mmCIF file of C-alpha atoms (C1' of nucleotides) in Angstrom:
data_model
loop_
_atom_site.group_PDB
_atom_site.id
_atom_site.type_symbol
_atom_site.label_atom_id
_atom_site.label_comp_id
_atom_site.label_asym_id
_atom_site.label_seq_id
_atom_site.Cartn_x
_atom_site.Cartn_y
_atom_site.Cartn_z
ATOM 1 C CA UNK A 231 173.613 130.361 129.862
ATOM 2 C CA UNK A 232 173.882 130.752 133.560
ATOM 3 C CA UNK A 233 171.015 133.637 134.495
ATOM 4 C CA UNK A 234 172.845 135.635 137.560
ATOM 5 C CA UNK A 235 170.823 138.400 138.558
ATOM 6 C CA UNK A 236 171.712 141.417 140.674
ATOM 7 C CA UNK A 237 168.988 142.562 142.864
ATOM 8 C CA UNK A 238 169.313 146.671 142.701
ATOM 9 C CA UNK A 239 166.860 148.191 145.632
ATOM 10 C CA UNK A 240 167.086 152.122 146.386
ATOM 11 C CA UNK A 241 170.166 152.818 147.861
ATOM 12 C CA UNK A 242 172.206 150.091 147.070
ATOM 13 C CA UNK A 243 175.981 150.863 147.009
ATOM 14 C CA UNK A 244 177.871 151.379 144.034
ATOM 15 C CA UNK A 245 180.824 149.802 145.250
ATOM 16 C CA UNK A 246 178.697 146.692 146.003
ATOM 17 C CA UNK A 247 177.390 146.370 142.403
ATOM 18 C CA UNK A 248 180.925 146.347 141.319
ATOM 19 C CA UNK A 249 182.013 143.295 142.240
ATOM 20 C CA UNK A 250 179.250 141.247 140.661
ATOM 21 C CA UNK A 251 179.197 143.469 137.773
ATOM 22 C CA UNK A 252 182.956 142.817 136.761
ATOM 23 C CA UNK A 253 183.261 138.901 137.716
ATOM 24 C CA UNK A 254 179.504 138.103 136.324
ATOM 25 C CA UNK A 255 179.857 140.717 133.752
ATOM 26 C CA UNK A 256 183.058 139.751 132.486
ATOM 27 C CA UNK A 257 183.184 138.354 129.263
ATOM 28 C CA UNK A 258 183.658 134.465 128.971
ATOM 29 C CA UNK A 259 187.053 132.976 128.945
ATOM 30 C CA UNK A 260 188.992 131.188 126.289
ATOM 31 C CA UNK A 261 188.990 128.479 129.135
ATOM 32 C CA UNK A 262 185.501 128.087 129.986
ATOM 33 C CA UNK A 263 182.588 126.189 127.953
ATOM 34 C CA UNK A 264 179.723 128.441 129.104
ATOM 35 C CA UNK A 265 179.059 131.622 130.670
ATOM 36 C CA UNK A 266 176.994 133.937 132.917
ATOM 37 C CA UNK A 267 174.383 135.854 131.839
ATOM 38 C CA UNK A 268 174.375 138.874 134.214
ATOM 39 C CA UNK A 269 170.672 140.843 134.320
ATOM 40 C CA UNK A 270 170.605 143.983 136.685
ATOM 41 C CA UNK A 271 166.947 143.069 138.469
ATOM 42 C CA UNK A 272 165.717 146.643 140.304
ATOM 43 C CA UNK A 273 162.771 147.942 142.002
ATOM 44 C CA UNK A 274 161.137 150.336 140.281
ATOM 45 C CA UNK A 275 162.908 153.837 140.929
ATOM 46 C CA UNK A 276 166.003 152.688 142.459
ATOM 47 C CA UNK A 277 168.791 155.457 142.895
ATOM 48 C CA UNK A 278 172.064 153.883 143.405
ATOM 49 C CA UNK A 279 174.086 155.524 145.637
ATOM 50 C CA UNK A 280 171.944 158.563 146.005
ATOM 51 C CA UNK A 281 173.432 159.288 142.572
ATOM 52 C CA UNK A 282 172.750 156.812 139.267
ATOM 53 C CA UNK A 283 169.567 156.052 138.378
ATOM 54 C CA UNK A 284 168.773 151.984 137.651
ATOM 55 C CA UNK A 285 167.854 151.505 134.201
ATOM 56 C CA UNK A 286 166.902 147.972 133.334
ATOM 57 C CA UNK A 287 164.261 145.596 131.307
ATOM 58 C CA UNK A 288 164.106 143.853 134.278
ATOM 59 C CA UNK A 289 162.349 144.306 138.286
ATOM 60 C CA UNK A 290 162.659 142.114 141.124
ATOM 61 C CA UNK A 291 159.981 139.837 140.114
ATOM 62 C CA UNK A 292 162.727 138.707 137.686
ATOM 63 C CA UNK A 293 164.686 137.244 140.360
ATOM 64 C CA UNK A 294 162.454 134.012 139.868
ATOM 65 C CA UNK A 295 164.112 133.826 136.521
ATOM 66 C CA UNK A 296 167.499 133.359 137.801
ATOM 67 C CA UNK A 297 170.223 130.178 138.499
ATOM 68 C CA UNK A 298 171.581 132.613 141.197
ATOM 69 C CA UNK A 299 170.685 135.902 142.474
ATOM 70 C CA UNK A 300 173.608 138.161 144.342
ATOM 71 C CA UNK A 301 171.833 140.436 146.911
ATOM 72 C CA UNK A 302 174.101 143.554 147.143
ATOM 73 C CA UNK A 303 173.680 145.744 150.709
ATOM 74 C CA UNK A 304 170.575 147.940 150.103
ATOM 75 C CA UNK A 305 169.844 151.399 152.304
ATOM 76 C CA UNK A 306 168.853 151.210 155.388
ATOM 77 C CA UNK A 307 169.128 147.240 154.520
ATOM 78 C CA UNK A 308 170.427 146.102 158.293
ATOM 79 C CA UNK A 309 167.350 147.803 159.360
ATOM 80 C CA UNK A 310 164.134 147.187 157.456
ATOM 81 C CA UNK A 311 165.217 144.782 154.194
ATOM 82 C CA UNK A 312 162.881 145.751 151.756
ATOM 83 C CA UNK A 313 159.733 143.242 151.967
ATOM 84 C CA UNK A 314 159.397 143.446 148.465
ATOM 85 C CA UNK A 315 163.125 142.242 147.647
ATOM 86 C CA UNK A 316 162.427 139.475 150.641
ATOM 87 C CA UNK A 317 159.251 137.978 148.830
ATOM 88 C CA UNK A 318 161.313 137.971 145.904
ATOM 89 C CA UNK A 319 164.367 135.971 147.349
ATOM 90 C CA UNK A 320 161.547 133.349 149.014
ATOM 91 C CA UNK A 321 160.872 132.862 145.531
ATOM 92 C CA UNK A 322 163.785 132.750 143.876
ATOM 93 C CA UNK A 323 165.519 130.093 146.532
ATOM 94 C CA UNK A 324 161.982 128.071 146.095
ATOM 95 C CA UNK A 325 162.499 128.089 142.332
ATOM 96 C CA UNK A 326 165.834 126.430 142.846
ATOM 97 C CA UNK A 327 167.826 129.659 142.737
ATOM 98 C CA UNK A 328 171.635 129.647 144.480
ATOM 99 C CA UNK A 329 171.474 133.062 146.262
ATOM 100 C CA UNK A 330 174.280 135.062 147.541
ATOM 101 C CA UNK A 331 174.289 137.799 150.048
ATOM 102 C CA UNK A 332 177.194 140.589 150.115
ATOM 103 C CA UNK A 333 177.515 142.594 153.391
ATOM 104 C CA UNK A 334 174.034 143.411 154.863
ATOM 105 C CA UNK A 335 172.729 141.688 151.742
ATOM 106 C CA UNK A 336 172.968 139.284 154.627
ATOM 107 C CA UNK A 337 169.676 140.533 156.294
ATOM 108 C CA UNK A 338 167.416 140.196 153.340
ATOM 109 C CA UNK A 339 168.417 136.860 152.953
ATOM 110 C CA UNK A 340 167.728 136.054 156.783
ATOM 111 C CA UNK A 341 164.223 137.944 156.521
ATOM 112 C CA UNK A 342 163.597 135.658 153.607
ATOM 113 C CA UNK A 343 164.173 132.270 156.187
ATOM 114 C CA UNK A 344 166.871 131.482 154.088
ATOM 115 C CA UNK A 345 169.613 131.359 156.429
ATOM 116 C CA UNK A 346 167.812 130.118 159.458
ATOM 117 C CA UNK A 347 169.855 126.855 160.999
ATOM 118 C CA UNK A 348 172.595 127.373 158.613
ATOM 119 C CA UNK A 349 176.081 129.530 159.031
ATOM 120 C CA UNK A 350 176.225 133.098 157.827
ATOM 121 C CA UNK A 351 178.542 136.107 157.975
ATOM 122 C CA UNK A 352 177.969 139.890 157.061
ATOM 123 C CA UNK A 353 179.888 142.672 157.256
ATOM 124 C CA UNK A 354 181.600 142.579 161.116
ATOM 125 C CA UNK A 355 179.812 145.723 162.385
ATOM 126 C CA UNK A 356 176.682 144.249 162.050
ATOM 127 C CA UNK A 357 177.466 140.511 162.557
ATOM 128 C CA UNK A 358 175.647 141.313 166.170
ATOM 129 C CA UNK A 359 172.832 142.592 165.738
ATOM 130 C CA UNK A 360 172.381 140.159 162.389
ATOM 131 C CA UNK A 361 172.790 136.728 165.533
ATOM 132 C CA UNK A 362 170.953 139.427 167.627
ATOM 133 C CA UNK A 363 167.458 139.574 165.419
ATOM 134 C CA UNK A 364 168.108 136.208 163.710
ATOM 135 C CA UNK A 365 169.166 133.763 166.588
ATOM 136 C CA UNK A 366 168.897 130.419 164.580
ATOM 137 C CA UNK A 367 171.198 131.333 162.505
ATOM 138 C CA UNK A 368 175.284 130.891 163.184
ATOM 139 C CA UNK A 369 176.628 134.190 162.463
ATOM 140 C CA UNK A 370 180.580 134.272 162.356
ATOM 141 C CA UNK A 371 181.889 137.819 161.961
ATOM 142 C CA UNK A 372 185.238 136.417 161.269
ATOM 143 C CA UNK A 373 185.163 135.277 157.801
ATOM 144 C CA UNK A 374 184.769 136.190 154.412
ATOM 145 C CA UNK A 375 182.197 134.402 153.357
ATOM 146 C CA UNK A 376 180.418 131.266 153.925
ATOM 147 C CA UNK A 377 179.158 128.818 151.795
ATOM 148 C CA UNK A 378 176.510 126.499 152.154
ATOM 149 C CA UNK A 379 175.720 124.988 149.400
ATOM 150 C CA UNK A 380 173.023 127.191 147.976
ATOM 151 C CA UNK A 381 172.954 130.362 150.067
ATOM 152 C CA UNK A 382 176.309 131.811 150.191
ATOM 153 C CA UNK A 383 176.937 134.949 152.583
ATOM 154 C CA UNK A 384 179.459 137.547 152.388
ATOM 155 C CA UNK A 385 181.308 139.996 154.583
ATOM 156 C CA UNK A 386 181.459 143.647 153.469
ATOM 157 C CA UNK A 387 182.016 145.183 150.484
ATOM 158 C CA UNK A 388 185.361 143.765 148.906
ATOM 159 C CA UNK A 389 184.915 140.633 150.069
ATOM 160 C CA UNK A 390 182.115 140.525 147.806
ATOM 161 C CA UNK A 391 184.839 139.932 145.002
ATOM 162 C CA UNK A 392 185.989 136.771 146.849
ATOM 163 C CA UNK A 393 182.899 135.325 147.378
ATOM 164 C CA UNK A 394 181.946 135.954 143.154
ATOM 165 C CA UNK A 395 185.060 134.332 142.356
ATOM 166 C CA UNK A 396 184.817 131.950 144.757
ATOM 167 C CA UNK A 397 181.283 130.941 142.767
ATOM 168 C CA UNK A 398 182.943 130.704 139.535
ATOM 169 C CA UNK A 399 185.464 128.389 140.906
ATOM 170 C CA UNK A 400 183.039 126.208 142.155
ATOM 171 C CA UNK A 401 181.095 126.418 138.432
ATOM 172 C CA UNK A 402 184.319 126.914 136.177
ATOM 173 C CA UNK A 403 186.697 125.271 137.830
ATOM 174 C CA UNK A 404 189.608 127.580 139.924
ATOM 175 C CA UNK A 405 191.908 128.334 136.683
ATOM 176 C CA UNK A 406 188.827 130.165 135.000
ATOM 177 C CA UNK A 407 188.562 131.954 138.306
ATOM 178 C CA UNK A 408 192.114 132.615 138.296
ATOM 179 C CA UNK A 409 191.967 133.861 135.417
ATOM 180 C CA UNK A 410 189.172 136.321 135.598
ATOM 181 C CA UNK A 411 191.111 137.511 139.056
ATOM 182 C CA UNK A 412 194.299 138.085 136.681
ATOM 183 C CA UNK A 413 191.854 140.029 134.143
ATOM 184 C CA UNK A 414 190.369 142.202 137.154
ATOM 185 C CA UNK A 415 194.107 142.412 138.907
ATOM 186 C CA UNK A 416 192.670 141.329 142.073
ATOM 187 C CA UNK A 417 194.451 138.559 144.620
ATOM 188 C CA UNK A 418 193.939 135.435 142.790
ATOM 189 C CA UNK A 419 192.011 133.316 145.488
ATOM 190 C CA UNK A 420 191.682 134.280 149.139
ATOM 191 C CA UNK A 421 191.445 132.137 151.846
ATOM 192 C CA UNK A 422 193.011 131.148 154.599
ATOM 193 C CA UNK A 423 190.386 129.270 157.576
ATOM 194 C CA UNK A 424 188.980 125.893 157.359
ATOM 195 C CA UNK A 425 187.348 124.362 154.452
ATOM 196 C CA UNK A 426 185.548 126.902 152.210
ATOM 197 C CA UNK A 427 185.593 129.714 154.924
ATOM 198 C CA UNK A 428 187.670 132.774 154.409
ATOM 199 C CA UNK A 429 189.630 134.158 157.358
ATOM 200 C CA UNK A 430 191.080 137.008 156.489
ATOM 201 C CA UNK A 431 191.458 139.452 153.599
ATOM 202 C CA UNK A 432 194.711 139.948 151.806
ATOM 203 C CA UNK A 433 194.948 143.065 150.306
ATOM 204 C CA UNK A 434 193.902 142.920 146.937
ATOM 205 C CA UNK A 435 197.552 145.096 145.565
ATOM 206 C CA UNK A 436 200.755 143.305 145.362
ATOM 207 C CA UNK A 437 202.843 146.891 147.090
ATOM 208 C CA UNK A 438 203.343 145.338 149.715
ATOM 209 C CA UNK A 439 206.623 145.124 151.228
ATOM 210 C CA UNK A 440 206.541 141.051 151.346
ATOM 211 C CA UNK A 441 204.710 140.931 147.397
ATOM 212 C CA UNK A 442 208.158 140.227 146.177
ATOM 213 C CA UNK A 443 208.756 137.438 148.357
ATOM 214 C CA UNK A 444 205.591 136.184 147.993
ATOM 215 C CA UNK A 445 205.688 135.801 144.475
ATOM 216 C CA UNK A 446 209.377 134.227 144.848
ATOM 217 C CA UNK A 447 208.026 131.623 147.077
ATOM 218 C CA UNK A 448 205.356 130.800 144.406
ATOM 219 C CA UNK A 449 208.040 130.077 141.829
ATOM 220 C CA UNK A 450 209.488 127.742 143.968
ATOM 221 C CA UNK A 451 206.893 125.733 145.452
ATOM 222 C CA UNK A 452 208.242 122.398 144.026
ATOM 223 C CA UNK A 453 210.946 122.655 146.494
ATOM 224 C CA UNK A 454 211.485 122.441 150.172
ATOM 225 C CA UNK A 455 210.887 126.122 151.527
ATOM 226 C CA UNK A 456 210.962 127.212 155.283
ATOM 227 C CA UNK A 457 209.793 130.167 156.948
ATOM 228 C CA UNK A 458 213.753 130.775 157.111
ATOM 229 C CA UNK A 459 214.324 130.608 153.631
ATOM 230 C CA UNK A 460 211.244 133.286 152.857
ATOM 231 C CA UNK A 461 213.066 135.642 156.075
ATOM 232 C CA UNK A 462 216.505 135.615 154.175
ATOM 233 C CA UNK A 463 214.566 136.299 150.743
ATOM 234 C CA UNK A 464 213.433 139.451 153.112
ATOM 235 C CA UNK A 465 216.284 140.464 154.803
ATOM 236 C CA UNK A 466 214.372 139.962 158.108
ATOM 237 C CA UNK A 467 214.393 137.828 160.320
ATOM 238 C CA UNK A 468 212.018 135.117 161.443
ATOM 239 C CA UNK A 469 210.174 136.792 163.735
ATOM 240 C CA UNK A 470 210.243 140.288 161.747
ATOM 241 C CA UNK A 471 208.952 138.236 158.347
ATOM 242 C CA UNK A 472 206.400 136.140 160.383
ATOM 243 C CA UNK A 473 205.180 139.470 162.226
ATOM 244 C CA UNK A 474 204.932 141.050 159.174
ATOM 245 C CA UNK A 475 203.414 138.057 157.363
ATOM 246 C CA UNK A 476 200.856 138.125 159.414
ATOM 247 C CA UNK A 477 199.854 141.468 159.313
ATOM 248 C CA UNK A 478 200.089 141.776 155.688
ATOM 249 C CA UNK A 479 198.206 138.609 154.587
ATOM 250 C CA UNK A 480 196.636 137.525 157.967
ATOM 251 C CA UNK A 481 198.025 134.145 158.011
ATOM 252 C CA UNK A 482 201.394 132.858 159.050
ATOM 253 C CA UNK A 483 203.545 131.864 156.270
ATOM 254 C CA UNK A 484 203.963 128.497 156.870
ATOM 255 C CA UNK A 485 199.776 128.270 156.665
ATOM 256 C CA UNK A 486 199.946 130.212 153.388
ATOM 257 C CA UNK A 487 202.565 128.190 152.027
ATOM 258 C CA UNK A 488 200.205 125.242 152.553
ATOM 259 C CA UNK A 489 197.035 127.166 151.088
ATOM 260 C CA UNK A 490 199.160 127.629 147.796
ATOM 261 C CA UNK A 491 200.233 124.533 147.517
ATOM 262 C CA UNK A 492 196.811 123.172 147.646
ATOM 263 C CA UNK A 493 195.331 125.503 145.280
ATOM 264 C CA UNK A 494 198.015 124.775 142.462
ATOM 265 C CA UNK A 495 197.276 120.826 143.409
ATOM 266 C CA UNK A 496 193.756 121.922 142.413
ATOM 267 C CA UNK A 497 194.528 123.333 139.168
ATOM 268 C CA UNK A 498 197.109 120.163 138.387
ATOM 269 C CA UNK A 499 194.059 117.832 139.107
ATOM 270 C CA UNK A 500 191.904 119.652 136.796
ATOM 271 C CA UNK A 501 194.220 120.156 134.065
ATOM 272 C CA UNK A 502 196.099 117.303 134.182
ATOM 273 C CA UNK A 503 195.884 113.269 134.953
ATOM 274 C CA UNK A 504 198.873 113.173 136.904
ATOM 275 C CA UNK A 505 198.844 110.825 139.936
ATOM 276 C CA UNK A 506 198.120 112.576 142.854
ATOM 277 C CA UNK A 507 201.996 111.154 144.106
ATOM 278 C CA UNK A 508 203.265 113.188 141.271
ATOM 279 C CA UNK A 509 200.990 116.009 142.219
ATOM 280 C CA UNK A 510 202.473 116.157 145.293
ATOM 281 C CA UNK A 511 205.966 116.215 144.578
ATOM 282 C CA UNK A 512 205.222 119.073 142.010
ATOM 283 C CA UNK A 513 203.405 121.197 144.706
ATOM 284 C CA UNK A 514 205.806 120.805 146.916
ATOM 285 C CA UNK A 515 204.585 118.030 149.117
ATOM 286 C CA UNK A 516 207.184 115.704 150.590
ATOM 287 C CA UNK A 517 204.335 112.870 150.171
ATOM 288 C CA UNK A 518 200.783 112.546 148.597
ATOM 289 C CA UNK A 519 199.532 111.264 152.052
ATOM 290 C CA UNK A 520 201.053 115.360 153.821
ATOM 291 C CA UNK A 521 199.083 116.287 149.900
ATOM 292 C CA UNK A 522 195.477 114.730 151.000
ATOM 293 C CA UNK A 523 196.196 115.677 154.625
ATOM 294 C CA UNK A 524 196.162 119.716 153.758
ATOM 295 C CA UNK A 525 194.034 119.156 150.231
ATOM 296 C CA UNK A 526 190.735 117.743 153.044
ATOM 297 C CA UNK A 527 191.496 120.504 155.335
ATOM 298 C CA UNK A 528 191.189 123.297 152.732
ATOM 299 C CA UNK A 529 188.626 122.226 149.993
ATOM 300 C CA UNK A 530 186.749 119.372 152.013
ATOM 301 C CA UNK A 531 187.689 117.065 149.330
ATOM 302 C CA UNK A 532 190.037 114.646 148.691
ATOM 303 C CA UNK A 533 192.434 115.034 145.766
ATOM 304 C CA UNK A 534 190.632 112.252 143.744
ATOM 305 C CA UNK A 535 187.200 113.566 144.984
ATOM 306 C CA UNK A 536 187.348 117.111 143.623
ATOM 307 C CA UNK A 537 188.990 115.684 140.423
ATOM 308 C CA UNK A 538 186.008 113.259 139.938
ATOM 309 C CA UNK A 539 183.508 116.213 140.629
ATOM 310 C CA UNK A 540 185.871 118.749 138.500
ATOM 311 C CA UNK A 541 185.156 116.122 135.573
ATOM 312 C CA UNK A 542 181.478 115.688 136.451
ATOM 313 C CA UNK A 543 180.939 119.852 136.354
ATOM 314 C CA UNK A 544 182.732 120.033 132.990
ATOM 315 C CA UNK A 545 180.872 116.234 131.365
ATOM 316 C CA UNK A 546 180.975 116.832 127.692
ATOM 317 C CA UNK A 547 184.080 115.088 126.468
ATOM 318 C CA UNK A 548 184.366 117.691 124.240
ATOM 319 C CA UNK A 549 187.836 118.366 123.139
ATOM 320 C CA UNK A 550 188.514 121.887 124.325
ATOM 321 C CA UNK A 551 191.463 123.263 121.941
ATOM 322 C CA UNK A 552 192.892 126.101 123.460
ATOM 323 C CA UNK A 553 193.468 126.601 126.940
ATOM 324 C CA UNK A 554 194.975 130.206 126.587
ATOM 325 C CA UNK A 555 195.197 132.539 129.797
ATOM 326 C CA UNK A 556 194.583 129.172 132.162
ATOM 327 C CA UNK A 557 198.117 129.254 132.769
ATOM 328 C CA UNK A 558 198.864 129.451 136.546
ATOM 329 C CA UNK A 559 199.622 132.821 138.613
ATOM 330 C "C1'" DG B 37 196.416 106.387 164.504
ATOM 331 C "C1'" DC B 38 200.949 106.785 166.896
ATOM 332 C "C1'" DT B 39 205.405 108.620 167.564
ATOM 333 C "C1'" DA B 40 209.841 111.124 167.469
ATOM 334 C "C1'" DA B 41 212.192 114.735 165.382
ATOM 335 C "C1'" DC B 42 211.878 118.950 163.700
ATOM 336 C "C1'" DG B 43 209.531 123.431 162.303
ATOM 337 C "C1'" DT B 44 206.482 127.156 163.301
ATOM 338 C "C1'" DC B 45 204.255 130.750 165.843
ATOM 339 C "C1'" DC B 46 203.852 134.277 169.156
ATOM 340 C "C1'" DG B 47 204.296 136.713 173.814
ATOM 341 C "C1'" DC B 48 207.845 138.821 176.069
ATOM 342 C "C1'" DC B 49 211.448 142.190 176.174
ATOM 343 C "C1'" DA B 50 215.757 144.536 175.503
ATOM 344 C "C1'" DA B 51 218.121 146.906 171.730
ATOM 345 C "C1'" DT B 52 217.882 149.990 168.039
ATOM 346 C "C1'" DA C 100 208.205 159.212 172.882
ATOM 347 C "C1'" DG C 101 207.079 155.977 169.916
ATOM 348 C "C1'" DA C 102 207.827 152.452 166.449
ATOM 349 C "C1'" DT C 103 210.428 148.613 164.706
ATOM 350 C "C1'" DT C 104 213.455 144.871 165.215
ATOM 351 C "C1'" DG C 105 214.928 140.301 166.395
ATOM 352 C "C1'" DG C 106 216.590 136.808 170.043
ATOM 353 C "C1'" DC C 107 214.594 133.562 173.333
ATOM 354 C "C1'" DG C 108 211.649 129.953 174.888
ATOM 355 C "C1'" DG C 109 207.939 127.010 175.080
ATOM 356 C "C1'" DA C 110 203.369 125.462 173.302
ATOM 357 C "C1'" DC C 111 201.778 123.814 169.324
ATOM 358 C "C1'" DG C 112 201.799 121.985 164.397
ATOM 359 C "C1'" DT C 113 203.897 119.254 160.683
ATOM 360 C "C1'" DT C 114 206.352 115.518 158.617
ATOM 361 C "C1'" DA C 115 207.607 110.902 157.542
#
DNA sequence: GCTAACGTCCGCCAAT
DNA sequence: AGATTGGCGGACGTTA
């Protein structure tokens, strides 16, 4: 079992443990081979949210324990980060640990040297003063989270989700993460910048006033759609729907067109030993050379890369009978 | 990697 | 008065 452990500190947001809680927490899919031990790790005494006492077997020293440790906001946490909670993240990331960081998370992380020369991103109000204090590291304010490898950094509070299932794509593969999105009725994956860096959030309910033609358009990836064909599914026009498109999901359609079609290449690749030609066609790809063109600018991969690694992750040739709730969105 | 055709995006602005 | 719409045009992106 994975060990992920939640580092509680006085003061720490509810809404902050959620997110770990329910994706860690969550119990293991039909589709995935192992699973995440979740351990709540507090400081002695911790009140969460001035309200719910922390009870747990186990205190930050436990963090040492762990194969990755999530580092929720904690009071006052932009400010002072708790020097016990730092000591324990030194130690954790020295043992090998993969730490995360959600919101000002972000700071403990930095007091810990963890993020120094890398790229980082916390929750936009205090993206300044985070480059401000810490100036070897490369804040960017505009993303969701950041990933590097094994320090991961997230923006504020829901974006916390994205970056937890964003993690158990990288372990499980995106159709367990999919999946667990379904289970928690959150957006399935989102993303929208370069590579593995989130742009902007799309909001997590489907009442929008595009959701239905969003969801059309996902039915009929396989075939030729324009941003003309998605403004007649509307009733708008071009410019209304791309206006709209924009402010809704904060990319333009044609861009999340492409992101979907790359992420349902990604689940074909795992699931399936289709060519990546076929792949393509059946994501909606004129060609597999427009296919590896978007699938390198998204994932940072080629198609054959990630489904070489994909394999790797998941070794055991084990035959795996039942592959129920992997289905795609 | 280049190119030619075509599609997309977005500021501007008048119409609703 | 203020918000929403959608046509236009040109820079930019995508495709084969």
């Amino acid at each position: 079992m994975h060990v992920v452990a939640l580092a509680v500190t006085d003061g720490t947001p509810l809404f902050e443990l959620a997110a770990p809680t329910a994706v860690f927490g969550a119990p293991m899919p039909t589709s995935a081979r192992d699973w995440y031990d979740l351990r709540l790790c507090a400081s002695p005494g911790a009140i969460v949210d001035g309200a719910f006492r922390a009870e747990t077997p186990y205190d930050l020293d436990a963090l040492v324990a762990a194969d990755t440790v999530v580092v929720p906001a904690c009071h006052d946490g932009a400010l002072h980060p708790p020097g016990e909670l730092v000591e324990a993240l030194r130690a954790a990331h020295a043992a090998g640990a993969r730490v995360a960081s959600i919101c000002t998370g972000a700071f403990a992380l930095a007091a810990a040297g963890l993020l120094d020369g890398r790229r980082a991103t916390t929750h936009w109000m205090h993206a300044p003063r985070l480059a401000d204090r810490h100036p070897r590291i490369a804040v960017d304010p505009r993303v969701l989270y950041v990933d590097e490898g094994d320090v991961l950094t997230s923006a504020g509070k829901a974006a916390g989700v994205d970056l937890c299932l964003h993690i158990v794509a990288r372990d499980h593969g995106t159709a367990v993460a999919n999946a667990i999105a379904r289970r928690l009725v959150v957006a399935p994956h989102r993303d929208g910048g370069q590579a593995q860096f989130i742009e902007t959030p799309i909001p997590a309910n489907g009442d929008h006033r595009l959701a239905q033609t969003m969801a059309w358009a996902l039915e009929r990836l396989d075939q030729p759609l324009t941003v003309n064909d998605l403004a007649d599914h509307a009733h708008l026009s071009t410019r209304s729907l791309t206006r709209h498109f924009t402010a809704i999901s904060g990319t333009t359609p044609l861009q999340w067109l492409l992101h979907q079609r790359v992420h349902r290449a990604q689940e074909l690749l795992e699931h399936t030993d289709e060519s990546v030609e076929t792949i393509a066609a059946r994501v909606g790809m004129g060609t597999a050379a427009t296919l590896r063109r978007h699938f390198a600018r998204v994932t940072r991969t080629s198609p054959t890369g990630f489904r070489e690694s994909f394999r790797a992750v998941n070794a055991p040739a084990v035959d795996h009978p039942i592959r129920a709730g992997a289905a795609s969105q």
